[in-house]
């Protein structure tokens, strides 16, 4: 299990544990959350399907718990998610608990949290995290910056200066992650002069080799692609989305065209099975020998693809990156 955790591929915003977790003395709350996003893949096939499903049900329940506003239908879905997770959790771990999992917090969560939300509002409103953060920014940090004389006056002056700086700060426009392709690997200029110059070049039959590693690490982006509506019937998709690996980003200029083409060379994933395309609520894919150039604008987002351990050419698309 520790070796599997160490082999989980990296992804933006997800902490990876390249040395596993056995060497860690303790985990932070943030690290626990990142662990929960990958554990159903780590334990896949190690014990029983219920062990993976208990993590799947936890994530489904956790995502619903983070809603800021609940309708009655949301509360009903939330209660069902709690029951589904609770049933598997108790079945798996009751025999390992001296009290048979008779914990006040577990009881309160399963039987009372939905009624509490009806009365007091979303769970996020109960947390002290927001107030602790404000206390740190507006009290602790300014206090440490003071010389401990006339502390309140210095704190207020520090806050005033901070507000002025924040108000006058110019925000830079941020390009969405999916379209941040500033470093082009190849740039072709298709003009008549270039074509004529190289038409008889004997070296044009050379092949360009593809490697899966850069500095001994996987180096490619897995992406979700919006498929053409007219072609959806030709493919098995995930609600109109197909998946691929990006192998090359290029800009091509054509004669008599002022606007260049921005294309990506991709290798496609396909669903492993038409009968069971989803496992643990995630697409189960295989990499196929099919390559195409696509327009960069068709790229919906980058995705986290996790190889299925002890299986050949099977991959999960991680749907639990909350």
Short mmCIF file of N, CA and C in Angstrom, two decimals, residues 22-161:
data_model
loop_
_atom_site.label_atom_id
_atom_site.label_comp_id
_atom_site.label_asym_id
_atom_site.label_seq_id
_atom_site.Cartn_x
_atom_site.Cartn_y
_atom_site.Cartn_z
N UNK A 22 4.64 6.10 5.36
CA UNK A 22 5.13 5.43 6.57
C UNK A 22 6.23 6.23 7.26
N UNK A 23 6.95 7.05 6.48
CA UNK A 23 8.05 7.82 7.06
C UNK A 23 7.56 9.11 7.72
N UNK A 24 6.28 9.45 7.54
CA UNK A 24 5.74 10.69 8.11
C UNK A 24 5.32 10.44 9.56
N UNK A 25 5.71 11.36 10.44
CA UNK A 25 5.33 11.21 11.85
C UNK A 25 3.87 11.54 12.07
N UNK A 26 3.36 12.50 11.29
CA UNK A 26 1.94 12.82 11.38
C UNK A 26 1.52 13.54 10.10
N UNK A 27 0.22 13.52 9.83
CA UNK A 27 -0.33 14.16 8.64
C UNK A 27 -1.16 15.37 9.04
N UNK A 28 -1.09 16.42 8.25
CA UNK A 28 -1.95 17.58 8.48
C UNK A 28 -3.34 17.29 7.92
N UNK A 29 -4.31 18.14 8.27
CA UNK A 29 -5.67 17.97 7.75
C UNK A 29 -5.68 18.05 6.23
N UNK A 30 -4.88 18.97 5.68
CA UNK A 30 -4.80 19.11 4.22
C UNK A 30 -4.24 17.84 3.58
N UNK A 31 -3.23 17.24 4.21
CA UNK A 31 -2.65 16.00 3.67
C UNK A 31 -3.64 14.84 3.76
N UNK A 32 -4.44 14.81 4.83
CA UNK A 32 -5.48 13.79 4.93
C UNK A 32 -6.48 13.93 3.79
N UNK A 33 -6.87 15.18 3.47
CA UNK A 33 -7.81 15.40 2.37
C UNK A 33 -7.23 14.91 1.05
N UNK A 34 -5.93 15.20 0.83
CA UNK A 34 -5.30 14.74 -0.41
C UNK A 34 -5.21 13.21 -0.45
N UNK A 35 -5.02 12.59 0.70
CA UNK A 35 -4.99 11.13 0.76
C UNK A 35 -6.35 10.55 0.38
N UNK A 36 -7.42 11.18 0.85
CA UNK A 36 -8.76 10.67 0.57
C UNK A 36 -9.08 10.72 -0.92
N UNK A 37 -8.43 11.62 -1.66
CA UNK A 37 -8.69 11.75 -3.10
C UNK A 37 -8.10 10.61 -3.91
N UNK A 38 -7.18 9.86 -3.33
CA UNK A 38 -6.48 8.81 -4.10
C UNK A 38 -6.62 7.42 -3.50
N UNK A 39 -7.16 7.30 -2.29
CA UNK A 39 -7.10 6.02 -1.58
C UNK A 39 -7.92 4.92 -2.24
N UNK A 40 -9.01 5.26 -2.93
CA UNK A 40 -9.79 4.20 -3.58
C UNK A 40 -8.98 3.51 -4.68
N UNK A 41 -8.02 4.26 -5.28
CA UNK A 41 -7.16 3.65 -6.30
C UNK A 41 -6.01 2.86 -5.65
N UNK A 42 -5.55 3.35 -4.50
CA UNK A 42 -4.45 2.69 -3.80
C UNK A 42 -4.86 1.30 -3.30
N UNK A 43 -6.06 1.19 -2.75
CA UNK A 43 -6.49 -0.08 -2.14
C UNK A 43 -7.23 -0.97 -3.13
N UNK A 44 -7.38 -0.51 -4.37
CA UNK A 44 -8.09 -1.29 -5.40
C UNK A 44 -7.46 -2.68 -5.55
N UNK A 45 -8.27 -3.72 -5.30
CA UNK A 45 -7.81 -5.09 -5.48
C UNK A 45 -6.97 -5.64 -4.34
N UNK A 46 -6.70 -4.86 -3.30
CA UNK A 46 -5.86 -5.34 -2.21
C UNK A 46 -6.63 -6.22 -1.23
N UNK A 47 -7.90 -5.90 -1.00
CA UNK A 47 -8.65 -6.67 0.01
C UNK A 47 -10.02 -7.04 -0.53
N UNK A 48 -10.92 -6.09 -0.54
CA UNK A 48 -12.25 -6.32 -1.09
C UNK A 48 -12.74 -5.04 -1.74
N UNK A 49 -13.74 -5.18 -2.56
CA UNK A 49 -14.28 -4.00 -3.26
C UNK A 49 -14.85 -3.00 -2.27
N UNK A 50 -15.35 -3.48 -1.13
CA UNK A 50 -15.90 -2.58 -0.11
C UNK A 50 -14.85 -1.60 0.41
N UNK A 51 -13.59 -2.03 0.45
CA UNK A 51 -12.55 -1.16 0.97
C UNK A 51 -12.35 0.05 0.07
N UNK A 52 -12.42 -0.14 -1.24
CA UNK A 52 -12.37 1.00 -2.16
C UNK A 52 -13.66 1.80 -2.09
N UNK A 53 -14.78 1.10 -2.00
CA UNK A 53 -16.07 1.79 -2.00
C UNK A 53 -16.27 2.67 -0.78
N UNK A 54 -15.67 2.30 0.37
CA UNK A 54 -15.85 3.13 1.56
C UNK A 54 -15.20 4.50 1.35
N UNK A 55 -14.10 4.55 0.58
CA UNK A 55 -13.48 5.84 0.25
C UNK A 55 -14.31 6.59 -0.79
N UNK A 56 -14.87 5.85 -1.75
CA UNK A 56 -15.73 6.49 -2.75
C UNK A 56 -16.94 7.13 -2.08
N UNK A 57 -17.59 6.39 -1.20
CA UNK A 57 -18.78 6.90 -0.52
C UNK A 57 -18.43 8.06 0.41
N UNK A 58 -17.24 8.00 1.02
CA UNK A 58 -16.81 9.12 1.86
C UNK A 58 -16.68 10.39 1.02
N UNK A 59 -16.03 10.28 -0.14
CA UNK A 59 -15.83 11.46 -0.99
C UNK A 59 -17.15 12.02 -1.49
N UNK A 60 -18.08 11.14 -1.87
CA UNK A 60 -19.39 11.60 -2.32
C UNK A 60 -20.11 12.34 -1.18
N UNK A 61 -20.02 11.79 0.01
CA UNK A 61 -20.64 12.42 1.18
C UNK A 61 -19.95 13.74 1.51
N UNK A 62 -18.62 13.76 1.44
CA UNK A 62 -17.86 14.96 1.78
C UNK A 62 -18.17 16.10 0.81
N UNK A 63 -18.29 15.78 -0.48
CA UNK A 63 -18.60 16.81 -1.48
C UNK A 63 -19.96 17.45 -1.20
N UNK A 64 -20.94 16.63 -0.82
CA UNK A 64 -22.26 17.18 -0.49
C UNK A 64 -22.21 18.01 0.79
N UNK A 65 -21.37 17.62 1.74
CA UNK A 65 -21.29 18.35 3.01
C UNK A 65 -20.74 19.76 2.83
N UNK A 66 -20.03 20.01 1.72
CA UNK A 66 -19.40 21.31 1.49
C UNK A 66 -20.34 22.33 0.84
N UNK A 67 -21.56 21.93 0.54
CA UNK A 67 -22.51 22.88 -0.06
C UNK A 67 -22.75 24.04 0.89
N UNK A 68 -22.88 25.24 0.32
CA UNK A 68 -23.12 26.42 1.15
C UNK A 68 -24.61 26.65 1.38
N UNK A 69 -25.44 26.14 0.48
CA UNK A 69 -26.89 26.26 0.62
C UNK A 69 -27.52 24.90 0.32
N UNK A 70 -28.44 24.50 1.16
CA UNK A 70 -29.09 23.20 1.00
C UNK A 70 -30.57 23.37 0.70
N UNK A 71 -31.03 22.75 -0.37
CA UNK A 71 -32.46 22.58 -0.59
C UNK A 71 -32.87 21.27 0.08
N UNK A 72 -34.17 21.06 0.20
CA UNK A 72 -34.63 19.83 0.86
C UNK A 72 -34.17 18.60 0.09
N UNK A 73 -34.17 18.69 -1.23
CA UNK A 73 -33.69 17.56 -2.04
C UNK A 73 -32.20 17.30 -1.79
N UNK A 74 -31.43 18.38 -1.57
CA UNK A 74 -30.00 18.22 -1.26
C UNK A 74 -29.81 17.50 0.07
N UNK A 75 -30.65 17.86 1.04
CA UNK A 75 -30.55 17.22 2.36
C UNK A 75 -30.89 15.74 2.28
N UNK A 76 -31.87 15.41 1.45
CA UNK A 76 -32.23 14.00 1.28
C UNK A 76 -31.09 13.22 0.62
N UNK A 77 -30.47 13.84 -0.39
CA UNK A 77 -29.31 13.20 -1.04
C UNK A 77 -28.15 13.06 -0.06
N UNK A 78 -27.96 14.08 0.77
CA UNK A 78 -26.89 14.05 1.76
C UNK A 78 -27.11 12.95 2.78
N UNK A 79 -28.35 12.80 3.26
CA UNK A 79 -28.65 11.75 4.22
C UNK A 79 -28.43 10.36 3.61
N UNK A 80 -28.81 10.21 2.34
CA UNK A 80 -28.59 8.93 1.67
C UNK A 80 -27.09 8.64 1.54
N UNK A 81 -26.31 9.68 1.19
CA UNK A 81 -24.86 9.50 1.07
C UNK A 81 -24.24 9.12 2.41
N UNK A 82 -24.73 9.74 3.49
CA UNK A 82 -24.25 9.41 4.84
C UNK A 82 -24.56 7.95 5.18
N UNK A 83 -25.79 7.53 4.88
CA UNK A 83 -26.20 6.15 5.19
C UNK A 83 -25.38 5.14 4.38
N UNK A 84 -25.17 5.45 3.09
CA UNK A 84 -24.39 4.54 2.24
C UNK A 84 -22.97 4.38 2.76
N UNK A 85 -22.35 5.52 3.12
CA UNK A 85 -20.99 5.44 3.67
C UNK A 85 -20.98 4.74 5.02
N UNK A 86 -21.93 5.10 5.89
CA UNK A 86 -21.97 4.54 7.24
C UNK A 86 -22.14 3.04 7.24
N UNK A 87 -22.99 2.52 6.35
CA UNK A 87 -23.22 1.07 6.29
C UNK A 87 -21.94 0.31 5.95
N UNK A 88 -21.21 0.81 4.95
CA UNK A 88 -19.97 0.13 4.55
C UNK A 88 -18.89 0.29 5.61
N UNK A 89 -18.79 1.50 6.17
CA UNK A 89 -17.77 1.78 7.18
C UNK A 89 -17.95 0.88 8.40
N UNK A 90 -19.19 0.77 8.89
CA UNK A 90 -19.46 -0.04 10.07
C UNK A 90 -19.23 -1.52 9.77
N UNK A 91 -19.64 -1.96 8.59
CA UNK A 91 -19.44 -3.36 8.19
C UNK A 91 -17.95 -3.72 8.17
N UNK A 92 -17.12 -2.82 7.67
CA UNK A 92 -15.69 -3.10 7.52
C UNK A 92 -14.93 -3.04 8.84
N UNK A 93 -15.28 -2.07 9.70
CA UNK A 93 -14.39 -1.77 10.83
C UNK A 93 -14.99 -2.05 12.21
N UNK A 94 -16.23 -2.49 12.28
CA UNK A 94 -16.86 -2.72 13.59
C UNK A 94 -16.10 -3.75 14.41
N UNK A 95 -15.64 -4.82 13.77
CA UNK A 95 -14.97 -5.90 14.50
C UNK A 95 -13.59 -5.49 15.02
N UNK A 96 -13.06 -4.36 14.54
CA UNK A 96 -11.74 -3.90 14.99
C UNK A 96 -11.85 -2.85 16.09
N UNK A 97 -13.07 -2.58 16.54
CA UNK A 97 -13.31 -1.55 17.56
C UNK A 97 -13.83 -2.21 18.83
N UNK A 98 -13.24 -1.87 19.96
CA UNK A 98 -13.68 -2.43 21.24
C UNK A 98 -15.11 -2.05 21.57
N UNK A 99 -15.52 -0.87 21.11
CA UNK A 99 -16.88 -0.40 21.40
C UNK A 99 -17.85 -0.67 20.26
N UNK A 100 -17.40 -1.45 19.26
CA UNK A 100 -18.21 -1.69 18.06
C UNK A 100 -18.61 -0.39 17.37
N UNK A 101 -17.66 0.55 17.35
CA UNK A 101 -17.83 1.86 16.69
C UNK A 101 -18.96 2.68 17.30
N UNK A 102 -19.20 2.50 18.59
CA UNK A 102 -20.21 3.32 19.26
C UNK A 102 -19.57 4.62 19.74
N UNK A 103 -19.28 5.50 18.77
CA UNK A 103 -18.64 6.78 19.04
C UNK A 103 -19.68 7.90 18.96
N UNK A 104 -19.67 8.83 19.93
CA UNK A 104 -20.63 9.94 19.89
C UNK A 104 -20.57 10.74 18.59
N UNK A 105 -19.36 11.01 18.09
CA UNK A 105 -19.25 11.81 16.86
C UNK A 105 -19.84 11.07 15.66
N UNK A 106 -19.59 9.77 15.58
CA UNK A 106 -20.14 8.98 14.47
C UNK A 106 -21.66 8.94 14.55
N UNK A 107 -22.19 8.73 15.75
CA UNK A 107 -23.64 8.71 15.95
C UNK A 107 -24.25 10.06 15.57
N UNK A 108 -23.63 11.14 16.03
CA UNK A 108 -24.14 12.49 15.74
C UNK A 108 -24.12 12.76 14.24
N UNK A 109 -23.06 12.32 13.58
CA UNK A 109 -22.94 12.57 12.14
C UNK A 109 -24.02 11.82 11.35
N UNK A 110 -24.22 10.55 11.68
CA UNK A 110 -25.16 9.74 10.90
C UNK A 110 -26.61 10.13 11.18
N UNK A 111 -26.95 10.41 12.44
CA UNK A 111 -28.35 10.55 12.81
C UNK A 111 -28.81 11.99 13.04
N UNK A 112 -27.89 12.93 13.22
CA UNK A 112 -28.32 14.27 13.61
C UNK A 112 -27.81 15.41 12.74
N UNK A 113 -26.82 15.17 11.88
CA UNK A 113 -26.22 16.29 11.16
C UNK A 113 -27.20 16.94 10.19
N UNK A 114 -28.05 16.15 9.54
CA UNK A 114 -29.01 16.72 8.58
C UNK A 114 -30.02 17.61 9.29
N UNK A 115 -30.54 17.17 10.44
CA UNK A 115 -31.47 18.00 11.22
C UNK A 115 -30.77 19.27 11.71
N UNK A 116 -29.50 19.16 12.05
CA UNK A 116 -28.74 20.33 12.49
C UNK A 116 -28.61 21.35 11.37
N UNK A 117 -28.38 20.87 10.15
CA UNK A 117 -28.28 21.77 8.99
C UNK A 117 -29.61 22.47 8.75
N UNK A 118 -30.72 21.72 8.89
CA UNK A 118 -32.05 22.32 8.71
C UNK A 118 -32.25 23.48 9.70
N UNK A 119 -31.73 23.32 10.91
CA UNK A 119 -31.96 24.32 11.95
C UNK A 119 -30.96 25.47 11.92
N UNK A 120 -29.70 25.16 11.65
CA UNK A 120 -28.65 26.17 11.80
C UNK A 120 -27.94 26.56 10.50
N UNK A 121 -28.23 25.85 9.41
CA UNK A 121 -27.57 26.20 8.15
C UNK A 121 -26.40 25.30 7.82
N UNK A 122 -25.68 25.67 6.76
CA UNK A 122 -24.60 24.84 6.21
C UNK A 122 -23.50 24.58 7.23
N UNK A 123 -22.85 23.43 7.09
CA UNK A 123 -21.80 23.02 8.02
C UNK A 123 -20.64 24.01 8.01
N UNK A 124 -20.34 24.59 6.85
CA UNK A 124 -19.22 25.53 6.76
C UNK A 124 -19.37 26.70 7.72
N UNK A 125 -20.60 27.00 8.10
CA UNK A 125 -20.84 28.11 9.01
C UNK A 125 -20.45 27.81 10.45
N UNK A 126 -20.24 26.53 10.79
CA UNK A 126 -19.89 26.18 12.17
C UNK A 126 -18.39 26.26 12.42
N UNK A 127 -17.59 26.27 11.36
CA UNK A 127 -16.15 26.12 11.52
C UNK A 127 -15.50 27.36 12.11
N UNK A 128 -14.44 27.15 12.88
CA UNK A 128 -13.68 28.28 13.44
C UNK A 128 -12.52 28.67 12.54
N UNK A 129 -12.36 27.95 11.41
CA UNK A 129 -11.21 28.18 10.54
C UNK A 129 -11.15 29.62 10.05
N UNK A 130 -12.31 30.17 9.65
CA UNK A 130 -12.35 31.54 9.12
C UNK A 130 -11.89 32.54 10.17
N UNK A 131 -12.40 32.39 11.39
CA UNK A 131 -12.09 33.36 12.44
C UNK A 131 -10.65 33.23 12.91
N UNK A 132 -10.14 32.01 12.92
CA UNK A 132 -8.73 31.82 13.28
C UNK A 132 -7.82 32.46 12.24
N UNK A 133 -8.21 32.36 10.98
CA UNK A 133 -7.42 32.97 9.90
C UNK A 133 -7.43 34.49 10.03
N UNK A 134 -8.60 35.07 10.29
CA UNK A 134 -8.70 36.52 10.46
C UNK A 134 -7.88 36.99 11.67
N UNK A 135 -7.94 36.23 12.75
CA UNK A 135 -7.18 36.58 13.95
C UNK A 135 -5.68 36.59 13.66
N UNK A 136 -5.24 35.63 12.85
CA UNK A 136 -3.82 35.55 12.50
C UNK A 136 -3.40 36.75 11.66
N UNK A 137 -4.23 37.11 10.66
CA UNK A 137 -3.87 38.19 9.72
C UNK A 137 -3.93 39.56 10.39
N UNK A 138 -4.98 39.79 11.20
CA UNK A 138 -5.23 41.14 11.72
C UNK A 138 -4.78 41.36 13.16
N UNK A 139 -4.34 40.30 13.84
CA UNK A 139 -3.87 40.47 15.22
C UNK A 139 -2.47 39.90 15.41
N UNK A 140 -2.30 38.61 15.17
CA UNK A 140 -1.01 37.97 15.47
C UNK A 140 0.14 38.56 14.66
N UNK A 141 -0.03 38.62 13.34
CA UNK A 141 1.07 39.11 12.48
C UNK A 141 1.40 40.57 12.77
N UNK A 142 0.40 41.49 12.83
CA UNK A 142 0.73 42.88 13.16
C UNK A 142 1.39 43.02 14.53
N UNK A 143 0.96 42.19 15.50
CA UNK A 143 1.57 42.26 16.83
C UNK A 143 3.05 41.90 16.77
N UNK A 144 3.38 40.87 16.01
CA UNK A 144 4.78 40.45 15.90
C UNK A 144 5.63 41.50 15.18
N UNK A 145 5.00 42.28 14.31
CA UNK A 145 5.73 43.32 13.58
C UNK A 145 5.93 44.59 14.41
N UNK A 146 5.21 44.67 15.52
CA UNK A 146 5.33 45.87 16.37
C UNK A 146 6.53 45.75 17.30
N UNK A 147 6.87 46.88 17.95
CA UNK A 147 7.97 46.85 18.93
C UNK A 147 7.43 46.67 20.35
N UNK A 148 6.17 46.26 20.45
CA UNK A 148 5.50 45.93 21.71
C UNK A 148 5.21 47.18 22.57
N UNK A 149 5.29 48.37 21.97
CA UNK A 149 4.93 49.61 22.65
C UNK A 149 3.76 50.25 21.92
N UNK A 150 2.75 50.70 22.68
CA UNK A 150 1.52 51.20 22.05
C UNK A 150 1.04 50.19 21.00
N UNK A 151 0.85 48.97 21.46
CA UNK A 151 0.58 47.86 20.53
C UNK A 151 -0.67 48.10 19.70
N UNK A 152 -1.77 48.53 20.34
CA UNK A 152 -3.02 48.69 19.60
C UNK A 152 -2.89 49.72 18.49
N UNK A 153 -2.20 50.82 18.78
CA UNK A 153 -2.00 51.86 17.78
C UNK A 153 -1.18 51.33 16.60
N UNK A 154 -0.13 50.57 16.89
CA UNK A 154 0.71 50.02 15.83
C UNK A 154 -0.05 48.98 15.00
N UNK A 155 -0.87 48.18 15.67
CA UNK A 155 -1.66 47.19 14.94
C UNK A 155 -2.62 47.87 13.97
N UNK A 156 -3.31 48.92 14.43
CA UNK A 156 -4.25 49.64 13.57
C UNK A 156 -3.53 50.29 12.39
N UNK A 157 -2.34 50.83 12.63
CA UNK A 157 -1.57 51.46 11.55
C UNK A 157 -1.13 50.41 10.53
N UNK A 158 -0.74 49.25 11.03
CA UNK A 158 -0.33 48.17 10.13
C UNK A 158 -1.50 47.72 9.25
N UNK A 159 -2.68 47.58 9.86
CA UNK A 159 -3.87 47.16 9.11
C UNK A 159 -4.24 48.21 8.07
N UNK A 160 -4.13 49.50 8.45
CA UNK A 160 -4.46 50.59 7.51
C UNK A 160 -3.53 50.57 6.31
N UNK A 161 -2.23 50.39 6.56
CA UNK A 161 -1.25 50.33 5.46
C UNK A 161 -1.50 49.12 4.57
#
